[in-house]
Amino acid sequence: MEPGRAGWLPLLLLLLLLLLPALGEFDPYRVLGVGRSSSQADIKKAYKRLAREWHPDKNKDPGAEDKFIQISKAYEILSNEEKRANFDRYGDAGESQGFSQQQHRQFHRFHDGFYFDESFFHFPFNSERRDTSDEKYLLHFSHYINEIVPDSFKKPYLIKITSDWCFSCIHIEPVWKEVAQELEALGAGIGVVHAGYERRLAHHLGAHSTPTLLGLINGKITFFHNAVVRENLRQFVENLLPGNLVEKITDKNYIRFLSDWRKDNKPHVLLFDHMPVVPLLYKLTAFAYRDYLSFGYVYVGLRGTEELSSQYNINVYTPTMMIFKEHIDRPADVVQAREMKKQLIDDFLSQNKFLMVARLTSQRLFQELCPVKKSHRQRKHCVVLFTGEGEKFAEAYEAFLTFAVANTKDTLKFVHVYSDRQPEFADALLLDEEKYHGRSAVVILERRNNAGKIAYKALEEAWQGSKEDNFILLDLLDQLRTDPGLLSSETVVADLNDELAPMFLIRWFYSTLDYISDCWDSLFHSNWREMMPLLSLLFSALFILFGTVIVQAFSDSSDTRDTPPSGKEETTTKTEKNDASFSKESNSRIPKKGFVEVTELTDINYTSNLVRLRPGHMNVVLILSNSTKTPLLQKFALEVYTFTGSSSLHFSFLSLDKHREWLEYLLEFAQDAAPIPNQYDKHFLERDYTGYVLALNGHKKYFCLFKPHRSGDEGGTLGSCEDYNALPHAEARGKPSCSPGSRSIKNKLHKLSFWMERLLEGSLQRFYIPSWPTLD
C-alpha cells in the first residue's frame, strides 16, 4: 500500500462513522407500512389511506402535521422508481435530487478524491433539521384557501416559499426570523410554504424558484423583488396597505375630521404621538378596523397642533389614543401608554366599534348590532328610531341620543334609520300609517332568525323627544325585561340597502386600475412565465394583422396591373377563382387522413403512448364508460377532426370502468380551487367523469383538463347527427344514434374544439405531477 493512500484511512473511517447513523434516520417503507417488494399499487393505497387519516384538516392530533409531511415525503420517494432505487441501494432518502448514481459511485472512489456533499456532513438544509421557528407558520393548500385568503382582507401577509437544499434560503434565514417576529407582533400575518411538500400551493402562488417572498392583501398577491434586508421587508409590507388609511390631523382640519361621523357613520380615532411618521402598528390597526372606524394621526411635535393638544389636554410625552363618537367636544374613551401594544389597542377599539346611536346603512351592520337571539339569556333588543334628514328632525334625534346615552345596557342597542333611504324596512314595521308620515317613530324589535323574521312593537304615537315620550319608552323597556311577550307583532323584512356602497363605475374604475397595475408589475419584474400566454396571443395577433396587410397590398398591386376582362370572361374568371380558393381553403383545413385515429389507452401501450412520449408531443385522452362509449367517441371525433393534421397530437380514450383510480390520482393535482377535505367525500366512488378530456404531456409531466358542460347548456346543434354526418369518416361508421339520451351525452363535449385551440396556443392552465402513475 502506498504511504499517501494509507494516510487517508483514519479520515475514511471517521467519515463512514458519521454517515452510518444518517442512513437509519428516515425509512419511507416504515413510514408507509409497506415492504421493500411492494408494488406501486400497494404503495399508492397505503399512501391514500394514511393521508386521509393524518391530514391536518381532519386529524386534530398535535403531531398530525409532522406525520402528514413524513407520509408525503415517503410517497414522493417510493412513487419515483429512480429515487426508490437510490434509497434501496445507497440509503439516500431522496433529498438530494440532483445526486445521480454516477456521483454516488464517484463518492465511494476515495482514492481518486472526495466528493463533498451537504448530506454527507448533515448540514441543516433538509426538512428534518430546518429551523423550528417556521413550523408554526407552515401553510397547506386548504388552509391557505379557506382561512388565509379571507383573513388577508383584515391584515396583510408576508409569505416565504422555501425548499430543501436551498442555500439562498439559509442565507436569508436570520433576517427572515427577525422580521417575521417583529411584523407578527405588529399585527401582520406570516406564512411559510415548503415547495417540496406543497407543490400545489407553490404553483398556485406562482412561485417557480426558491426562495421567493411575496405579500398577500385583499386576496391579491404581490412579489418582493428587492434585497432581503429588514428595512426593505418592512417597507414592502407597509406599501401593501392602501395609502388613505390614516389622515394627518392638525389644528386646521381636526373639526372637519371629527364631524364626518354623520357622513361615514363611524367613530373617529385620534392617535397623539411624537413620531414624525405614522407608526406601522397604527397603519395595520387602521386596515383591520377600516370597516368600523376612521383613523387620524397627530404628530405632537409639529407646529400647528398646539390648539388640538390643548383642547383635549394631551400629554405630549406619552402616546394617547382617543375615540370620538357623536360629540366632538369630548372623547368617548381614552387610553394612554408609554408603549402601545397590539393587544391593548385591539381591546380598546373592539369595545368602541359603533356610535352610541349608529345608523343602519347595510344588512351587515344590522346583523352585527341586532344579532339573532341564541337563547333566552342572550336576548338582544334593538330600539330603532325611524327619522328623516334635515333640521326638521334634529330635535327628535338629539332627544333619542340623550335617552340612549342615559340607558346604555348590554342587552339594548340604540340605532336609527333614515326612512326615505330604507323605505321597505320602514313600511314593514310602521305599516305605512298616516300618523307617522313626516314624523319620527320608535320601534323595539328582536330578530328571530336570519331569514328576516322579526318580533316588534311600535310606540303608539310619533316620537317627538318630549319627557312624556321618554317615560313611555322607559316604561316599555322595563316591561320588556320581565315580559318578552311584549313584542306581540311579527313580520318578515327584506335585506337593507347598502347606502355606502360605491357606484358601479367607481368599482369598475378601481378594478381596471388593479388589472393595469398587475400587468405592469409582471412586465417590468421579469415574471415572464406568467406573461407568456398573453405575449403569445399578442404576437400572434400582430403577426396575423401585418401578414394580412402585406398580402392585401401585394394582391391590390397585382390587380391594378391586370386589364379588366370582358363580361363573359369576367364571369368565368370569377368562377374559377372562387373554385380555386374554395379548394385551397378546404385543403388547408381538412387533414390528409379521412378519419380520426382514436386508440384505447391500456397497460400495454401506456408506456409508449404516454410515459415515453417524444418531446413536443401530447396525447389527448377522452374519458368514457362502456355505456357512453359510442356517442362520446362520435362527438369526440367531430370536435377534434380539424386538429388531426398535426403530427404532434395523438388521440386516445380511457375506460372509466377499468382505470378510475388512475384518473382520480391525476385529478388530485387539478384541485386548485377546491379545498382538500372535500376531495374524499362519501360519494367519491360514484363521481361521473365521463366526458372529461386530458391533454397529457408525457415528457414534461403535466396535463391540461377539459371539464364537460352541463347537459342543459346551449349549443346542442354542434352535437347533432346532421353535423356529424358531414364528415367523411362518418359514412364508414354508419348513421349515429339521435336519441335524446345520446344527444345529452354528446353535449358534454360541447366547445371542446375551442378548448383544443387554446391548447395549441399554450394558454391553458397546466397541472404538473411528480411522476406518471402506473396504469393497472
Coordinates of N, CA and C in Angstrom, one line a residue, residues 446-554:
E446 N -86.8 42.6 17.9 CA -85.9 41.5 18.2 C -85.9 40.5 17.0
R447 N -84.7 40.3 16.4 CA -84.5 39.4 15.3 C -84.7 37.9 15.8
R448 N -85.5 37.2 15.1 CA -85.8 35.8 15.5 C -85.0 34.8 14.6
N449 N -84.7 35.1 13.4 CA -83.8 34.2 12.6 C -83.2 35.0 11.5
N450 N -82.3 34.4 10.8 CA -81.5 35.1 9.7 C -82.3 35.2 8.4
A451 N -83.5 34.7 8.4 CA -84.3 34.8 7.2 C -85.1 36.1 7.1
G452 N -85.0 36.9 8.2 CA -85.7 38.2 8.2 C -86.9 38.3 9.1
K453 N -87.2 37.2 9.9 CA -88.3 37.2 10.8 C -88.0 38.1 12.0
I454 N -89.0 39.0 12.3 CA -88.7 40.0 13.4 C -90.0 40.0 14.3
A455 N -89.8 40.1 15.6 CA -90.9 40.4 16.5 C -90.6 41.9 17.0
Y456 N -91.7 42.6 17.0 CA -91.5 44.1 17.3 C -92.8 44.7 18.0
K457 N -92.6 45.9 18.5 CA -93.7 46.7 19.0 C -93.3 48.2 18.8
A458 N -94.2 48.9 18.2 CA -94.0 50.3 17.9 C -94.7 51.2 18.9
L459 N -94.1 52.3 19.3 CA -94.8 53.3 20.2 C -96.0 53.8 19.5
E460 N -97.1 53.9 20.4 CA -98.4 54.3 19.8 C -98.4 55.6 19.1
E461 N -97.6 56.5 19.6 CA -97.6 57.9 19.0 C -96.2 58.1 18.4
A462 N -96.2 59.1 17.5 CA -94.9 59.5 16.9 C -93.9 60.1 18.0
W463 N -92.6 59.9 17.7 CA -91.6 60.3 18.7 C -91.3 61.8 18.4
Q464 N -91.5 62.6 19.5 CA -91.1 64.0 19.5 C -90.0 64.4 20.4
G465 N -89.6 63.4 21.3 CA -88.5 63.7 22.2 C -88.9 64.4 23.4
S466 N -90.2 64.5 23.7 CA -90.7 65.1 24.9 C -90.4 64.2 26.2
K467 N -90.6 64.8 27.4 CA -90.5 64.0 28.6 C -91.5 62.9 28.6
E468 N -92.7 63.1 28.1 CA -93.7 62.1 28.1 C -93.3 60.9 27.2
D469 N -92.7 61.2 26.1 CA -92.2 60.1 25.2 C -91.1 59.3 25.8
N470 N -90.2 60.0 26.6 CA -89.1 59.3 27.3 C -89.7 58.4 28.4
F471 N -90.7 58.8 29.1 CA -91.3 58.0 30.2 C -92.0 56.8 29.5
I472 N -92.7 57.0 28.4 CA -93.4 55.9 27.8 C -92.4 54.8 27.3
L473 N -91.3 55.3 26.6 CA -90.3 54.3 26.1 C -89.6 53.6 27.3
L474 N -89.3 54.3 28.4 CA -88.6 53.7 29.5 C -89.5 52.7 30.2
D475 N -90.8 53.0 30.2 CA -91.7 52.0 30.8 C -91.8 50.7 30.0
L476 N -91.8 50.9 28.7 CA -91.9 49.7 27.8 C -90.6 48.9 27.9
L477 N -89.5 49.5 28.1 CA -88.2 48.7 28.2 C -88.2 48.0 29.6
D478 N -88.8 48.6 30.6 CA -88.8 47.9 31.9 C -89.8 46.7 31.8
Q479 N -90.9 46.8 31.1 CA -91.8 45.7 31.0 C -91.1 44.6 30.1
L480 N -90.4 45.0 29.1 CA -89.7 44.0 28.3 C -88.7 43.2 29.0
R481 N -88.1 43.7 30.1 CA -87.1 43.0 30.8 C -87.8 41.8 31.5
T482 N -89.0 41.9 31.9 CA -89.7 40.8 32.6 C -90.7 40.0 31.7
D483 N -91.1 40.6 30.7 CA -92.1 40.0 29.8 C -91.7 40.1 28.3
P484 N -90.9 39.1 27.8 CA -90.5 39.1 26.4 C -91.7 39.1 25.5
G485 N -92.9 38.6 25.9 CA -94.0 38.5 25.1 C -94.6 39.9 24.7
L486 N -94.0 40.9 25.2 CA -94.5 42.3 24.9 C -94.4 42.6 23.4
L487 N -93.4 42.0 22.8 CA -93.2 42.2 21.3 C -94.2 41.2 20.6
S488 N -95.5 41.7 20.5 CA -96.5 40.8 20.0 C -96.7 40.8 18.5
S489 N -96.1 41.7 17.8 CA -96.3 41.8 16.4 C -95.1 41.1 15.7
E490 N -95.4 40.4 14.6 CA -94.3 39.7 13.9 C -94.4 40.0 12.4
T491 N -93.3 40.1 11.7 CA -93.2 40.3 10.3 C -91.9 39.8 9.7
V492 N -91.8 39.8 8.4 CA -90.6 39.4 7.7 C -90.1 40.6 6.9
V493 N -88.9 41.0 7.1 CA -88.4 42.2 6.4 C -87.3 41.7 5.4
A494 N -87.2 42.5 4.3 CA -86.2 42.3 3.3 C -84.8 42.8 3.8
D495 N -83.8 42.4 3.1 CA -82.4 42.9 3.5 C -82.4 44.4 3.2
L496 N -81.6 45.1 4.1 CA -81.5 46.6 4.0 C -80.6 46.9 2.8
N497 N -80.8 48.1 2.2 CA -80.0 48.6 1.1 C -78.6 49.0 1.7
D498 N -77.6 48.8 0.9 CA -76.2 49.2 1.2 C -76.1 50.6 0.8
E499 N -76.2 51.6 1.7 CA -76.2 53.0 1.4 C -74.9 53.5 1.0
L500 N -73.8 53.0 1.6 CA -72.5 53.5 1.4 C -71.7 52.7 0.4
A501 N -72.3 51.8 -0.3 CA -71.6 51.0 -1.4 C -71.2 52.0 -2.5
P502 N -70.0 51.8 -3.1 CA -69.6 52.7 -4.2 C -70.4 52.4 -5.5
M503 N -70.5 53.3 -6.3 CA -71.2 53.2 -7.6 C -70.5 52.2 -8.5
F504 N -71.2 51.6 -9.5 CA -70.7 50.6 -10.4 C -69.5 51.2 -11.1
L505 N -69.6 52.4 -11.6 CA -68.5 53.0 -12.4 C -67.2 53.1 -11.6
I506 N -67.4 53.5 -10.3 CA -66.2 53.6 -9.4 C -65.6 52.2 -9.2
R507 N -66.4 51.2 -8.9 CA -65.9 49.9 -8.7 C -65.2 49.4 -10.0
W508 N -65.8 49.6 -11.2 CA -65.1 49.2 -12.4 C -63.8 50.0 -12.6
F509 N -63.8 51.2 -12.3 CA -62.5 52.0 -12.5 C -61.4 51.5 -11.6
Y510 N -61.7 51.2 -10.3 CA -60.7 50.6 -9.4 C -60.3 49.2 -9.9
S511 N -61.2 48.4 -10.4 CA -60.8 47.1 -10.9 C -59.9 47.2 -12.1
T512 N -60.1 48.2 -12.9 CA -59.3 48.4 -14.1 C -57.9 48.8 -13.7
L513 N -57.8 49.7 -12.7 CA -56.5 50.2 -12.2 C -55.7 49.0 -11.6
D514 N -56.4 48.1 -10.9 CA -55.7 47.0 -10.3 C -55.2 46.0 -11.4
Y515 N -56.0 45.8 -12.4 CA -55.5 45.0 -13.5 C -54.3 45.6 -14.2
I516 N -54.4 46.9 -14.5 CA -53.2 47.5 -15.2 C -52.0 47.4 -14.3
S517 N -52.2 47.6 -13.0 CA -51.0 47.5 -12.1 C -50.4 46.2 -12.0
D518 N -51.3 45.1 -12.1 CA -50.8 43.7 -12.1 C -50.0 43.5 -13.4
C519 N -50.5 43.9 -14.5 CA -49.8 43.7 -15.8 C -48.4 44.5 -15.8
W520 N -48.4 45.7 -15.3 CA -47.2 46.5 -15.2 C -46.2 45.8 -14.3
D521 N -46.6 45.3 -13.2 CA -45.7 44.7 -12.3 C -45.1 43.4 -12.9
S522 N -46.0 42.6 -13.6 CA -45.5 41.4 -14.2 C -44.5 41.7 -15.3
L523 N -44.8 42.7 -16.1 CA -44.0 43.0 -17.3 C -42.6 43.5 -16.9
F524 N -42.5 44.4 -15.9 CA -41.2 45.0 -15.5 C -40.5 44.3 -14.4
H525 N -41.0 43.2 -13.9 CA -40.2 42.4 -13.0 C -39.9 41.0 -13.5
S526 N -40.0 40.9 -14.8 CA -39.5 39.6 -15.5 C -40.3 38.4 -15.0
N527 N -41.6 38.6 -14.8 CA -42.4 37.4 -14.4 C -42.9 36.8 -15.7
W528 N -41.9 36.4 -16.6 CA -42.3 36.0 -18.0 C -43.1 34.7 -18.0
R529 N -42.9 33.8 -17.1 CA -43.7 32.6 -17.2 C -45.2 32.8 -17.1
E530 N -45.6 33.8 -16.3 CA -47.0 34.1 -16.1 C -47.5 34.9 -17.3
M531 N -46.5 35.7 -18.0 CA -46.9 36.5 -19.1 C -46.9 35.9 -20.4
M532 N -46.3 34.7 -20.5 CA -46.1 34.0 -21.8 C -47.4 33.8 -22.6
P533 N -48.5 33.3 -22.0 CA -49.8 33.2 -22.8 C -50.3 34.5 -23.4
L534 N -50.2 35.6 -22.5 CA -50.6 36.9 -23.0 C -49.7 37.4 -24.2
L535 N -48.4 37.2 -24.0 CA -47.5 37.7 -25.0 C -47.6 36.9 -26.3
S536 N -47.8 35.6 -26.1 CA -48.0 34.7 -27.3 C -49.3 35.1 -28.1
L537 N -50.4 35.4 -27.4 CA -51.6 35.9 -28.0 C -51.4 37.2 -28.7
L538 N -50.6 38.1 -28.0 CA -50.4 39.4 -28.6 C -49.6 39.4 -29.9
F539 N -48.5 38.6 -29.9 CA -47.6 38.5 -31.1 C -48.3 37.7 -32.2
S540 N -49.2 36.8 -31.8 CA -50.0 36.1 -32.9 C -50.9 37.0 -33.6
A541 N -51.6 37.9 -32.8 CA -52.5 38.8 -33.4 C -51.8 39.8 -34.3
L542 N -50.6 40.3 -33.8 CA -49.8 41.2 -34.6 C -49.3 40.6 -35.9
F543 N -48.9 39.3 -35.8 CA -48.4 38.6 -37.0 C -49.5 38.4 -38.0
I544 N -50.7 38.1 -37.5 CA -51.9 37.9 -38.5 C -52.2 39.2 -39.1
L545 N -52.2 40.3 -38.3 CA -52.6 41.6 -38.8 C -51.7 42.1 -39.8
F546 N -50.4 42.1 -39.6 CA -49.4 42.6 -40.5 C -49.3 41.6 -41.7
G547 N -49.5 40.3 -41.5 CA -49.5 39.4 -42.6 C -50.6 39.7 -43.6
T548 N -51.8 39.9 -43.0 CA -53.0 40.2 -43.9 C -52.7 41.5 -44.6
V549 N -52.2 42.6 -44.0 CA -51.9 43.8 -44.7 C -51.0 43.6 -45.8
I550 N -49.9 42.9 -45.6 CA -48.9 42.7 -46.7 C -49.5 41.9 -47.8
V551 N -50.2 40.9 -47.5 CA -50.8 40.1 -48.6 C -51.8 40.9 -49.4
Q552 N -52.6 41.7 -48.7 CA -53.6 42.6 -49.3 C -52.9 43.6 -50.2
A553 N -51.8 44.1 -49.7 CA -51.1 45.1 -50.5 C -50.5 44.5 -51.8
F554 N -49.9 43.3 -51.8 CA -49.4 42.7 -53.0 C -50.6 42.3 -53.9

